[in-house]
PDB file of C-alpha atoms in Angstrom:
ATOM      1  CA  MET A1389      96.489  90.262 111.129  1.00  0.00           C
ATOM      2  CA  GLU A1390      97.111  90.105 107.401  1.00  0.00           C
ATOM      3  CA  ALA A1391     100.617  90.774 106.115  1.00  0.00           C
ATOM      4  CA  ILE A1392      99.402  94.082 104.604  1.00  0.00           C
ATOM      5  CA  THR A1393      96.328  95.946 105.848  1.00  0.00           C
ATOM      6  CA  ALA A1394      94.897  99.105 104.290  1.00  0.00           C
ATOM      7  CA  LEU A1395      94.199 101.879 106.804  1.00  0.00           C
ATOM      8  CA  ASP A1396      91.139 104.103 106.699  1.00  0.00           C
ATOM      9  CA  ALA A1397      91.419 107.896 106.691  1.00  0.00           C
ATOM     10  CA  ASP A1398      90.893 108.223 110.472  1.00  0.00           C
ATOM     11  CA  GLN A1399      93.649 105.701 111.169  1.00  0.00           C
ATOM     12  CA  CYS A1400      95.945 107.532 108.742  1.00  0.00           C
ATOM     13  CA  TRP A1401      95.288 110.916 110.385  1.00  0.00           C
ATOM     14  CA  ASN A1402      95.843 109.422 113.829  1.00  0.00           C
ATOM     15  CA  LEU A1403      99.256 108.077 112.817  1.00  0.00           C
ATOM     16  CA  LEU A1404     100.110 111.277 110.961  1.00  0.00           C
ATOM     17  CA  SER A1405      99.174 113.442 113.943  1.00  0.00           C
ATOM     18  CA  GLU A1406     101.504 111.406 116.180  1.00  0.00           C
ATOM     19  CA  SER A1407     104.402 111.637 113.746  1.00  0.00           C
ATOM     20  CA  VAL A1408     106.835 114.550 113.754  1.00  0.00           C
ATOM     21  CA  PHE A1409     109.031 113.594 110.806  1.00  0.00           C
ATOM     22  CA  GLY A1410     108.315 112.843 107.165  1.00  0.00           C
ATOM     23  CA  ARG A1411     109.413 113.262 103.604  1.00  0.00           C
ATOM     24  CA  LEU A1412     108.134 115.951 101.268  1.00  0.00           C
ATOM     25  CA  ALA A1413     107.974 114.949  97.587  1.00  0.00           C
ATOM     26  CA  LEU A1414     107.995 117.697  94.954  1.00  0.00           C
ATOM     27  CA  SER A1415     108.294 117.700  91.181  1.00  0.00           C
ATOM     28  CA  VAL A1416     109.166 120.518  88.811  1.00  0.00           C
ATOM     29  CA  ASP A1417     109.745 120.021  85.079  1.00  0.00           C
ATOM     30  CA  GLY A1418     109.494 116.259  85.552  1.00  0.00           C
ATOM     31  CA  GLU A1419     112.363 116.220  88.060  1.00  0.00           C
ATOM     32  CA  PRO A1420     111.233 114.663  91.361  1.00  0.00           C
ATOM     33  CA  GLU A1421     112.848 115.621  94.670  1.00  0.00           C
ATOM     34  CA  ILE A1422     112.365 114.397  98.229  1.00  0.00           C
ATOM     35  CA  PHE A1423     113.198 116.398 101.339  1.00  0.00           C
ATOM     36  CA  PRO A1424     113.134 115.291 104.980  1.00  0.00           C
ATOM     37  CA  VAL A1425     111.101 117.697 107.131  1.00  0.00           C
ATOM     38  CA  ASN A1426     109.757 117.843 110.646  1.00  0.00           C
ATOM     39  CA  ALA A1427     106.061 118.604 110.492  1.00  0.00           C
ATOM     40  CA  TYR A1428     102.846 119.076 112.433  1.00  0.00           C
ATOM     41  CA  ALA A1429      99.497 117.681 111.249  1.00  0.00           C
ATOM     42  CA  HIS A1430      96.045 118.889 112.308  1.00  0.00           C
ATOM     43  CA  ASP A1431      92.638 119.800 110.868  1.00  0.00           C
ATOM     44  CA  GLY A1432      93.260 118.139 107.499  1.00  0.00           C
ATOM     45  CA  LYS A1433      96.491 120.033 106.986  1.00  0.00           C
ATOM     46  CA  ILE A1434     100.221 119.444 107.426  1.00  0.00           C
ATOM     47  CA  LEU A1435     102.552 122.314 108.321  1.00  0.00           C
ATOM     48  CA  PHE A1436     106.304 122.567 108.196  1.00  0.00           C
ATOM     49  CA  ARG A1437     108.863 125.336 108.434  1.00  0.00           C
ATOM     50  CA  THR A1438     111.701 125.957 106.025  1.00  0.00           C
ATOM     51  CA  GLY A1439     114.372 128.461 105.136  1.00  0.00           C
ATOM     52  CA  GLU A1440     114.831 130.065 101.747  1.00  0.00           C
ATOM     53  CA  GLY A1441     115.853 127.628  99.047  1.00  0.00           C
ATOM     54  CA  THR A1442     114.820 124.763  96.813  1.00  0.00           C
ATOM     55  CA  LYS A1443     111.644 123.694  98.643  1.00  0.00           C
ATOM     56  CA  LEU A1444     110.135 127.177  98.536  1.00  0.00           C
ATOM     57  CA  SER A1445     111.138 127.743  94.930  1.00  0.00           C
ATOM     58  CA  GLU A1446     109.680 124.434  93.784  1.00  0.00           C
ATOM     59  CA  ILE A1447     106.431 124.911  95.731  1.00  0.00           C
ATOM     60  CA  ALA A1448     106.013 128.319  94.064  1.00  0.00           C
ATOM     61  CA  VAL A1449     106.279 126.592  90.658  1.00  0.00           C
ATOM     62  CA  ASN A1450     104.217 123.476  91.449  1.00  0.00           C
ATOM     63  CA  GLY A1451     102.204 123.335  94.671  1.00  0.00           C
ATOM     64  CA  ARG A1452     101.054 119.724  94.131  1.00  0.00           C
ATOM     65  CA  VAL A1453     103.002 117.687  96.689  1.00  0.00           C
ATOM     66  CA  ALA A1454     103.062 114.402  98.539  1.00  0.00           C
ATOM     67  CA  PHE A1455     104.085 113.876 102.158  1.00  0.00           C
ATOM     68  CA  GLU A1456     105.071 110.466 103.520  1.00  0.00           C
ATOM     69  CA  THR A1457     105.685 109.353 107.078  1.00  0.00           C
ATOM     70  CA  ASP A1458     106.180 105.917 108.563  1.00  0.00           C
ATOM     71  CA  GLY A1459     107.158 103.971 111.625  1.00  0.00           C
ATOM     72  CA  PHE A1460     108.134 100.459 112.560  1.00  0.00           C
ATOM     73  CA  THR A1461     109.160  98.033 115.265  1.00  0.00           C
ATOM     74  CA  SER A1462     110.808  94.656 114.790  1.00  0.00           C
ATOM     75  CA  LYS A1463     107.374  93.075 114.118  1.00  0.00           C
ATOM     76  CA  ILE A1464     105.124  95.665 112.479  1.00  0.00           C
ATOM     77  CA  GLY A1465     105.357  98.806 110.387  1.00  0.00           C
ATOM     78  CA  TRP A1466     103.113 101.410 108.819  1.00  0.00           C
ATOM     79  CA  SER A1467     103.266 104.056 106.125  1.00  0.00           C
ATOM     80  CA  VAL A1468     100.979 107.021 105.441  1.00  0.00           C
ATOM     81  CA  VAL A1469     101.015 109.098 102.249  1.00  0.00           C
ATOM     82  CA  ALA A1470      99.145 112.400 102.018  1.00  0.00           C
ATOM     83  CA  LYS A1471      98.720 114.237  98.713  1.00  0.00           C
ATOM     84  CA  GLY A1472      97.570 117.794  98.364  1.00  0.00           C
ATOM     85  CA  THR A1473      98.388 121.372  97.576  1.00  0.00           C
ATOM     86  CA  ALA A1474     101.119 123.293  99.387  1.00  0.00           C
ATOM     87  CA  ARG A1475     101.151 127.025  99.872  1.00  0.00           C
ATOM     88  CA  ILE A1476     103.500 129.372 101.639  1.00  0.00           C
ATOM     89  CA  LEU A1477     101.769 131.230 104.477  1.00  0.00           C
ATOM     90  CA  THR A1478     101.942 134.987 103.923  1.00  0.00           C
ATOM     91  CA  GLY A1479      99.204 136.568 106.037  1.00  0.00           C
ATOM     92  CA  THR A1480     100.221 138.076 109.360  1.00  0.00           C
ATOM     93  CA  LYS A1481      97.344 136.422 111.243  1.00  0.00           C
ATOM     94  CA  GLU A1482      97.971 132.935 109.823  1.00  0.00           C
ATOM     95  CA  ILE A1483     101.702 133.209 110.554  1.00  0.00           C
ATOM     96  CA  GLN A1484     100.970 134.329 114.127  1.00  0.00           C
ATOM     97  CA  GLU A1485      98.621 131.340 114.534  1.00  0.00           C
ATOM     98  CA  ALA A1486     101.254 128.993 113.099  1.00  0.00           C
ATOM     99  CA  ASP A1487     103.819 130.425 115.551  1.00  0.00           C
ATOM    100  CA  GLN A1488     101.649 129.087 118.387  1.00  0.00           C
ATOM    101  CA  LEU A1489     101.784 125.491 117.123  1.00  0.00           C
ATOM    102  CA  PRO A1490     104.257 122.952 118.531  1.00  0.00           C
ATOM    103  CA  LEU A1491     106.443 123.127 115.423  1.00  0.00           C
ATOM    104  CA  LYS A1492     110.044 124.065 116.073  1.00  0.00           C
ATOM    105  CA  PRO A1493     113.101 123.511 113.849  1.00  0.00           C
ATOM    106  CA  TRP A1494     115.237 120.507 114.792  1.00  0.00           C
ATOM    107  CA  VAL A1495     118.481 122.015 113.578  1.00  0.00           C
ATOM    108  CA  PRO A1496     119.829 125.369 114.791  1.00  0.00           C
ATOM    109  CA  THR A1497     118.990 127.335 111.653  1.00  0.00           C
ATOM    110  CA  LEU A1498     116.416 130.021 110.961  1.00  0.00           C
ATOM    111  CA  LYS A1499     113.349 128.693 109.214  1.00  0.00           C
ATOM    112  CA  MET A1500     111.239 131.788 108.699  1.00  0.00           C
ATOM    113  CA  ASN A1501     108.731 130.330 106.230  1.00  0.00           C
ATOM    114  CA  TYR A1502     105.675 128.250 107.032  1.00  0.00           C
ATOM    115  CA  VAL A1503     104.288 125.934 104.393  1.00  0.00           C
ATOM    116  CA  GLU A1504     100.835 124.410 104.739  1.00  0.00           C
ATOM    117  CA  ILE A1505      99.710 121.346 102.806  1.00  0.00           C
ATOM    118  CA  ASP A1506      95.957 121.153 102.308  1.00  0.00           C
ATOM    119  CA  VAL A1507      95.492 117.373 102.128  1.00  0.00           C
ATOM    120  CA  ALA A1508      93.134 116.146  99.395  1.00  0.00           C
ATOM    121  CA  GLU A1509      93.934 112.427  99.624  1.00  0.00           C
ATOM    122  CA  ILE A1510      95.393 110.287 102.395  1.00  0.00           C
ATOM    123  CA  THR A1511      96.199 106.575 102.278  1.00  0.00           C
ATOM    124  CA  GLY A1512      98.077 104.215 104.501  1.00  0.00           C
ATOM    125  CA  ARG A1513      99.036 100.634 105.117  1.00  0.00           C
ATOM    126  CA  ARG A1514     100.094  98.589 108.111  1.00  0.00           C
ATOM    127  CA  PHE A1515     102.586  95.759 107.617  1.00  0.00           C
ATOM    128  CA  LYS A1516     103.155  92.608 109.629  1.00  0.00           C
ATOM    129  CA  PHE A1517     106.767  91.535 109.217  1.00  0.00           C
ATOM    130  CA  GLY A1518     107.684  87.886 108.807  1.00  0.00           C
ATOM    131  CA  PRO A1519     109.601  85.450 106.692  1.00  0.00           C
ATOM    132  CA  GLU A1520     109.074  85.419 102.954  1.00  0.00           C
ATOM    133  CA  PRO A1521     106.711  82.657 101.815  1.00  0.00           C
ATOM    134  CA  ASP A1522     108.241  79.807  99.869  1.00  0.00           C
ATOM    135  CA  ARG A1523     108.842  81.244  96.398  1.00  0.00           C
ATOM    136  CA  TYR A1524     109.138  77.869  94.694  1.00  0.00           C
ATOM    137  CA  PRO A1525     106.792  75.444  96.382  1.00  0.00           C
ATOM    138  CA  VAL A1526     107.375  71.830  95.409  1.00  0.00           C
TER     139      VAL A1526
END
């Protein structure tokens, strides 16, 4: 295994679908922000729930987002980045369907809003950990 291996889209979706935690990256007026969220991925989309606040406000201004998730052991690691367009679910039927998904808040707060990311691009890499090569070979 190479030190760094690019993953294909199917491998990325497989890892993403097994992950329940990631980071949502947003940017409004050139000011980037990152938020930890628990999420659910399926059918080319990523869903998460949130309360009122910064995430919803920023998505309303700029729906272009990135979502990153990763995992590692002592010997290997991986990272998947999905980019797409986020939208707040508003239709009764789509909210009822989202309520049936295995997506529950981790902290005891009300998170009444569903946000769906329609993924346009997904990339990932797998890493094999090891010692740094000799930087100054003689």
